[in-house]
mmCIF file of C-alpha atoms in Angstrom:
data_model
loop_
_atom_site.group_PDB
_atom_site.id
_atom_site.type_symbol
_atom_site.label_atom_id
_atom_site.label_comp_id
_atom_site.label_asym_id
_atom_site.label_seq_id
_atom_site.Cartn_x
_atom_site.Cartn_y
_atom_site.Cartn_z
ATOM 1 C CA UNK G 589 20.837 14.041 14.198
ATOM 2 C CA UNK G 590 18.635 12.484 11.655
ATOM 3 C CA UNK G 591 19.264 8.629 12.644
ATOM 4 C CA UNK G 592 17.240 6.233 13.969
ATOM 5 C CA UNK G 593 19.744 3.612 16.001
ATOM 6 C CA UNK G 594 19.399 0.130 16.716
ATOM 7 C CA UNK G 595 21.619 -1.979 19.059
ATOM 8 C CA UNK G 596 22.490 -4.923 18.549
ATOM 9 C CA UNK G 597 23.180 -5.534 14.910
ATOM 10 C CA UNK G 598 22.442 -8.914 15.484
ATOM 11 C CA UNK G 599 21.530 -11.371 18.347
ATOM 12 C CA UNK G 600 21.473 -15.005 18.477
ATOM 13 C CA UNK G 601 19.469 -16.585 21.402
ATOM 14 C CA UNK G 602 17.784 -19.355 22.647
ATOM 15 C CA UNK G 603 14.665 -20.612 23.303
ATOM 16 C CA UNK G 604 14.543 -20.283 27.494
ATOM 17 C CA UNK G 605 16.766 -16.773 26.888
ATOM 18 C CA UNK G 606 15.642 -13.637 27.550
ATOM 19 C CA UNK G 607 17.314 -10.238 25.620
ATOM 20 C CA UNK G 608 15.915 -6.854 24.175
ATOM 21 C CA UNK G 609 16.306 -5.406 21.369
ATOM 22 C CA UNK G 610 17.535 -1.008 21.397
ATOM 23 C CA UNK G 611 15.690 1.515 19.674
ATOM 24 C CA UNK G 612 16.915 4.830 19.908
ATOM 25 C CA UNK G 613 16.392 8.477 18.238
ATOM 26 C CA UNK G 614 17.064 11.990 19.122
ATOM 27 C CA UNK G 615 15.260 14.281 16.332
ATOM 28 C CA UNK G 616 11.707 14.405 18.712
ATOM 29 C CA UNK G 617 9.729 12.593 17.067
ATOM 30 C CA UNK G 618 6.765 11.302 19.895
ATOM 31 C CA UNK G 619 5.597 8.393 17.977
ATOM 32 C CA UNK G 620 7.593 5.170 17.578
ATOM 33 C CA UNK G 621 7.721 1.493 15.710
ATOM 34 C CA UNK G 622 8.301 -2.031 15.693
ATOM 35 C CA UNK G 623 7.732 -4.226 12.814
ATOM 36 C CA UNK G 624 9.251 -7.577 11.777
ATOM 37 C CA UNK G 625 10.420 -8.613 8.771
ATOM 38 C CA UNK G 626 10.629 -12.393 8.088
ATOM 39 C CA UNK G 627 13.053 -13.703 4.834
ATOM 40 C CA UNK G 628 11.437 -12.435 1.547
ATOM 41 C CA UNK G 629 8.610 -11.343 3.084
ATOM 42 C CA UNK G 630 7.531 -7.521 3.526
ATOM 43 C CA UNK G 631 7.995 -5.790 7.281
ATOM 44 C CA UNK G 632 4.713 -6.501 9.459
ATOM 45 C CA UNK G 633 3.711 -3.075 12.128
ATOM 46 C CA UNK G 634 4.114 -5.286 16.214
ATOM 47 C CA UNK G 635 3.229 -1.679 18.307
ATOM 48 C CA UNK G 636 3.162 1.626 17.929
ATOM 49 C CA UNK G 637 3.724 4.344 21.093
ATOM 50 C CA UNK G 638 2.858 7.894 20.853
ATOM 51 C CA UNK G 639 4.146 9.830 23.540
ATOM 52 C CA UNK G 640 5.299 6.911 25.774
ATOM 53 C CA UNK G 641 2.244 5.033 25.421
ATOM 54 C CA UNK G 642 1.261 2.497 23.935
ATOM 55 C CA UNK G 643 -1.473 2.689 21.505
ATOM 56 C CA UNK G 644 -0.892 -0.344 18.804
ATOM 57 C CA UNK G 645 -0.396 -3.672 19.493
ATOM 58 C CA UNK G 646 -0.768 -5.828 16.255
ATOM 59 C CA UNK G 647 -1.792 -8.589 18.179
ATOM 60 C CA UNK G 648 1.895 -9.372 18.994
ATOM 61 C CA UNK G 649 2.156 -13.075 21.458
ATOM 62 C CA UNK G 650 2.880 -12.088 24.661
ATOM 63 C CA UNK G 651 7.012 -13.000 24.443
ATOM 64 C CA UNK G 652 7.212 -9.760 22.624
ATOM 65 C CA UNK G 653 7.004 -7.194 25.681
ATOM 66 C CA UNK G 654 7.601 -3.691 24.429
ATOM 67 C CA UNK G 655 8.882 -0.320 26.666
ATOM 68 C CA UNK G 656 8.770 3.395 25.825
ATOM 69 C CA UNK G 657 10.994 4.363 28.855
ATOM 70 C CA UNK G 658 11.127 7.980 27.296
ATOM 71 C CA UNK G 659 10.728 9.702 24.193
ATOM 72 C CA UNK G 660 13.846 8.977 22.948
ATOM 73 C CA UNK G 661 14.176 5.402 23.577
ATOM 74 C CA UNK G 662 12.296 2.282 22.438
ATOM 75 C CA UNK G 663 12.225 -1.305 23.913
ATOM 76 C CA UNK G 664 11.715 -4.574 22.523
ATOM 77 C CA UNK G 665 12.154 -7.318 25.647
ATOM 78 C CA UNK G 666 12.463 -11.051 24.208
ATOM 79 C CA UNK G 667 11.461 -14.171 26.336
ATOM 80 C CA UNK G 668 10.597 -17.302 26.159
ATOM 81 C CA UNK G 669 11.022 -16.993 21.914
ATOM 82 C CA UNK G 670 10.819 -19.598 19.221
ATOM 83 C CA UNK G 671 12.804 -20.461 16.293
ATOM 84 C CA UNK G 672 10.035 -19.273 13.646
ATOM 85 C CA UNK G 673 10.799 -15.544 15.453
ATOM 86 C CA UNK G 674 13.822 -15.631 13.904
ATOM 87 C CA UNK G 675 13.905 -12.055 11.624
ATOM 88 C CA UNK G 676 14.806 -9.161 10.614
ATOM 89 C CA UNK G 677 13.053 -6.414 13.904
ATOM 90 C CA UNK G 678 12.922 -2.926 12.362
ATOM 91 C CA UNK G 679 12.493 0.028 14.596
ATOM 92 C CA UNK G 680 11.008 3.272 13.089
ATOM 93 C CA UNK G 681 10.526 6.681 14.190
ATOM 94 C CA UNK G 682 8.233 9.827 13.402
ATOM 95 C CA UNK G 683 7.305 13.329 14.044
ATOM 96 C CA UNK G 684 3.266 12.605 14.528
ATOM 97 C CA UNK G 685 1.101 11.262 16.575
ATOM 98 C CA UNK G 686 2.035 7.654 15.894
ATOM 99 C CA UNK G 687 -0.989 7.545 12.690
ATOM 100 C CA UNK G 688 0.306 5.319 10.108
ATOM 101 C CA UNK G 689 -0.515 7.877 8.227
ATOM 102 C CA UNK G 690 2.936 9.422 8.849
ATOM 103 C CA UNK G 691 6.010 9.280 7.467
ATOM 104 C CA UNK G 692 8.136 7.181 9.671
ATOM 105 C CA UNK G 693 11.947 7.088 9.739
ATOM 106 C CA UNK G 694 13.771 3.610 10.540
ATOM 107 C CA UNK G 695 16.392 2.004 11.886
ATOM 108 C CA UNK G 696 18.505 -0.483 9.945
ATOM 109 C CA UNK G 697 17.258 -3.288 11.617
ATOM 110 C CA UNK G 698 18.513 -5.900 14.383
ATOM 111 C CA UNK G 699 19.209 -9.457 12.823
ATOM 112 C CA UNK G 700 17.710 -12.133 15.580
ATOM 113 C CA UNK G 701 18.110 -15.676 15.111
ATOM 114 C CA UNK G 702 16.472 -18.254 17.844
ATOM 115 C CA UNK G 703 18.037 -21.572 18.252
ATOM 116 C CA UNK V 335 -3.363 -12.638 3.366
ATOM 117 C CA UNK V 336 -1.109 -10.170 1.493
ATOM 118 C CA UNK V 337 -3.738 -6.934 1.680
ATOM 119 C CA UNK V 338 -0.272 -4.562 -0.806
ATOM 120 C CA UNK V 339 1.016 -6.571 -3.859
ATOM 121 C CA UNK V 340 3.834 -5.762 -6.304
ATOM 122 C CA UNK V 341 3.925 -8.584 -8.257
ATOM 123 C CA UNK V 342 6.986 -8.057 -10.067
ATOM 124 C CA UNK V 343 9.972 -9.445 -7.630
ATOM 125 C CA UNK V 344 12.315 -8.051 -9.486
ATOM 126 C CA UNK V 345 13.608 -5.417 -12.352
ATOM 127 C CA UNK V 346 15.954 -4.509 -14.807
ATOM 128 C CA UNK V 347 16.324 -1.176 -16.444
ATOM 129 C CA UNK V 348 18.846 0.585 -18.110
ATOM 130 C CA UNK V 349 20.067 3.339 -17.100
ATOM 131 C CA UNK V 350 18.626 6.851 -18.313
ATOM 132 C CA UNK V 351 15.845 4.799 -19.071
ATOM 133 C CA UNK V 352 12.425 4.648 -16.851
ATOM 134 C CA UNK V 353 11.463 2.487 -13.737
ATOM 135 C CA UNK V 354 8.159 1.710 -13.251
ATOM 136 C CA UNK V 355 7.126 -0.629 -10.045
ATOM 137 C CA UNK V 356 4.227 -1.061 -9.872
ATOM 138 C CA UNK V 357 1.804 -1.983 -6.639
ATOM 139 C CA UNK V 358 -1.707 -3.239 -6.654
ATOM 140 C CA UNK V 359 -4.240 -3.192 -2.875
ATOM 141 C CA UNK V 360 -7.080 -5.002 -1.967
ATOM 142 C CA UNK V 361 -8.857 -2.512 0.887
ATOM 143 C CA UNK V 362 -11.188 -0.112 -0.223
ATOM 144 C CA UNK V 363 -9.998 1.871 3.249
ATOM 145 C CA UNK V 364 -7.052 2.497 2.362
ATOM 146 C CA UNK V 365 -6.779 6.751 1.697
ATOM 147 C CA UNK V 366 -2.869 6.843 1.989
ATOM 148 C CA UNK V 367 -0.445 5.508 0.070
ATOM 149 C CA UNK V 368 3.472 5.575 0.345
ATOM 150 C CA UNK V 369 7.049 4.171 -1.184
ATOM 151 C CA UNK V 370 9.756 3.600 0.456
ATOM 152 C CA UNK V 371 13.437 2.310 -0.603
ATOM 153 C CA UNK V 372 15.410 -0.517 1.578
ATOM 154 C CA UNK V 373 19.485 -0.915 0.606
ATOM 155 C CA UNK V 374 20.645 -3.993 1.700
ATOM 156 C CA UNK V 375 21.463 -3.509 5.864
ATOM 157 C CA UNK V 376 19.596 -0.376 6.067
ATOM 158 C CA UNK V 377 16.177 0.697 7.151
ATOM 159 C CA UNK V 378 13.750 1.673 4.641
ATOM 160 C CA UNK V 379 13.873 4.995 3.684
ATOM 161 C CA UNK V 380 10.737 7.256 2.780
ATOM 162 C CA UNK V 381 10.333 8.258 -0.943
ATOM 163 C CA UNK V 382 7.321 9.735 -1.500
ATOM 164 C CA UNK V 383 3.709 9.540 -0.747
ATOM 165 C CA UNK V 384 0.008 10.143 -1.946
ATOM 166 C CA UNK V 385 -3.296 11.100 -0.360
ATOM 167 C CA UNK V 386 -6.184 9.193 -1.887
ATOM 168 C CA UNK V 387 -7.255 12.289 -2.643
ATOM 169 C CA UNK V 388 -5.030 12.803 -5.423
ATOM 170 C CA UNK V 389 -4.384 10.548 -8.604
ATOM 171 C CA UNK V 390 -0.358 12.065 -9.093
ATOM 172 C CA UNK V 391 2.217 13.409 -7.090
ATOM 173 C CA UNK V 392 5.556 14.484 -7.940
ATOM 174 C CA UNK V 393 9.257 15.252 -6.308
ATOM 175 C CA UNK V 394 12.097 15.529 -8.842
ATOM 176 C CA UNK V 395 12.328 11.685 -10.566
ATOM 177 C CA UNK V 396 9.933 10.128 -8.862
ATOM 178 C CA UNK V 397 5.814 10.527 -9.627
ATOM 179 C CA UNK V 398 3.799 8.379 -7.705
ATOM 180 C CA UNK V 399 0.183 8.016 -9.765
ATOM 181 C CA UNK V 400 -2.646 6.720 -8.051
ATOM 182 C CA UNK V 401 -5.691 5.048 -9.586
ATOM 183 C CA UNK V 402 -7.872 4.037 -6.619
ATOM 184 C CA UNK V 403 -10.779 2.519 -9.373
ATOM 185 C CA UNK V 404 -7.859 0.189 -9.816
ATOM 186 C CA UNK V 405 -6.742 -0.020 -6.153
ATOM 187 C CA UNK V 406 -3.524 0.156 -8.181
ATOM 188 C CA UNK V 407 -0.559 2.341 -7.896
ATOM 189 C CA UNK V 408 3.009 3.099 -9.550
ATOM 190 C CA UNK V 409 6.148 4.109 -9.098
ATOM 191 C CA UNK V 410 7.785 6.236 -11.925
ATOM 192 C CA UNK V 411 11.793 6.972 -11.651
ATOM 193 C CA UNK V 412 12.816 9.438 -14.521
ATOM 194 C CA UNK V 413 15.925 8.707 -15.063
ATOM 195 C CA UNK V 414 16.770 5.851 -13.879
ATOM 196 C CA UNK V 415 20.308 5.945 -12.216
ATOM 197 C CA UNK V 416 22.717 3.481 -10.226
ATOM 198 C CA UNK V 417 22.258 4.521 -7.835
ATOM 199 C CA UNK V 418 18.254 3.940 -7.561
ATOM 200 C CA UNK V 419 19.407 -0.007 -7.294
ATOM 201 C CA UNK V 420 17.477 -1.099 -4.323
ATOM 202 C CA UNK V 421 14.360 -2.966 -2.951
ATOM 203 C CA UNK V 422 11.219 -0.883 -3.616
ATOM 204 C CA UNK V 423 8.012 -1.303 -1.227
ATOM 205 C CA UNK V 424 4.539 0.443 -1.539
ATOM 206 C CA UNK V 425 3.065 0.936 1.964
ATOM 207 C CA UNK V 426 -0.474 1.591 2.339
ATOM 208 C CA UNK V 427 -2.567 2.886 5.415
ATOM 209 C CA UNK V 428 -6.092 3.722 6.710
ATOM 210 C CA UNK V 429 -7.061 6.150 9.074
ATOM 211 C CA UNK V 430 -9.524 4.433 10.234
ATOM 212 C CA UNK V 431 -8.845 1.509 12.334
ATOM 213 C CA UNK V 432 -4.607 2.649 12.284
ATOM 214 C CA UNK V 433 -3.765 0.085 9.097
ATOM 215 C CA UNK V 434 -0.827 -0.200 7.753
ATOM 216 C CA UNK V 435 0.531 -2.776 5.923
ATOM 217 C CA UNK V 436 3.784 -2.667 3.558
ATOM 218 C CA UNK V 437 3.804 -4.343 -0.076
ATOM 219 C CA UNK V 438 5.718 -7.700 -0.797
ATOM 220 C CA UNK V 439 8.515 -5.146 -3.140
ATOM 221 C CA UNK V 440 10.026 -5.112 -5.750
ATOM 222 C CA UNK V 441 14.029 -5.389 -6.409
ATOM 223 C CA UNK V 442 15.374 -2.684 -8.647
ATOM 224 C CA UNK V 443 18.582 -3.283 -10.753
ATOM 225 C CA UNK V 444 19.936 -0.017 -12.894
ATOM 226 C CA UNK V 445 22.051 -0.588 -14.883
ATOM 227 C CA UNK V 446 25.239 1.399 -15.871
#
């Protein structure tokens, strides 16, 4: 299995809602990543988990809360988001320890719309 | 402030010809570079990478060239095929400081 899966594919939420994005991989990778991509912009790194521990947090607002329950799963909990948080959220995994030079395998993303 | 730029948002090339995608960066600390390809509704897929100790890396139809003094890298695809039509992102990283940035992307269309 060489896939990274993300659910849901699309999500619409209000500013007062609490929702979660899920990411799963079964490649035995020990590093997982969250990226945010706005329209016509490159993906921007948000978080990196290495061996289920948060190793990089790129100054992301606290309304985004990552969680890595085990080495195969990565969640992104969302609360009190703003309309400007609407974007494509990409998950990735890599074989290494979460070094930024590792080759990353990406999921298809979750398209989030905040109303 | 975009640290990695791809100045051509789009490029059209005839099938069989060479596609050249360019990427410029500003941070001299970047020491590892990658190219990813992205189809619509899919996540980016890794293509090829190059370390700053090299100036060229080749993998089949894909060759990446690095010019450190100019802070410039390019991806050559030869021969180009219609299936290569996608958005191509370069990415630059620096182990020191754990920095990783994608470029702005170039949409390549290979015309049959």
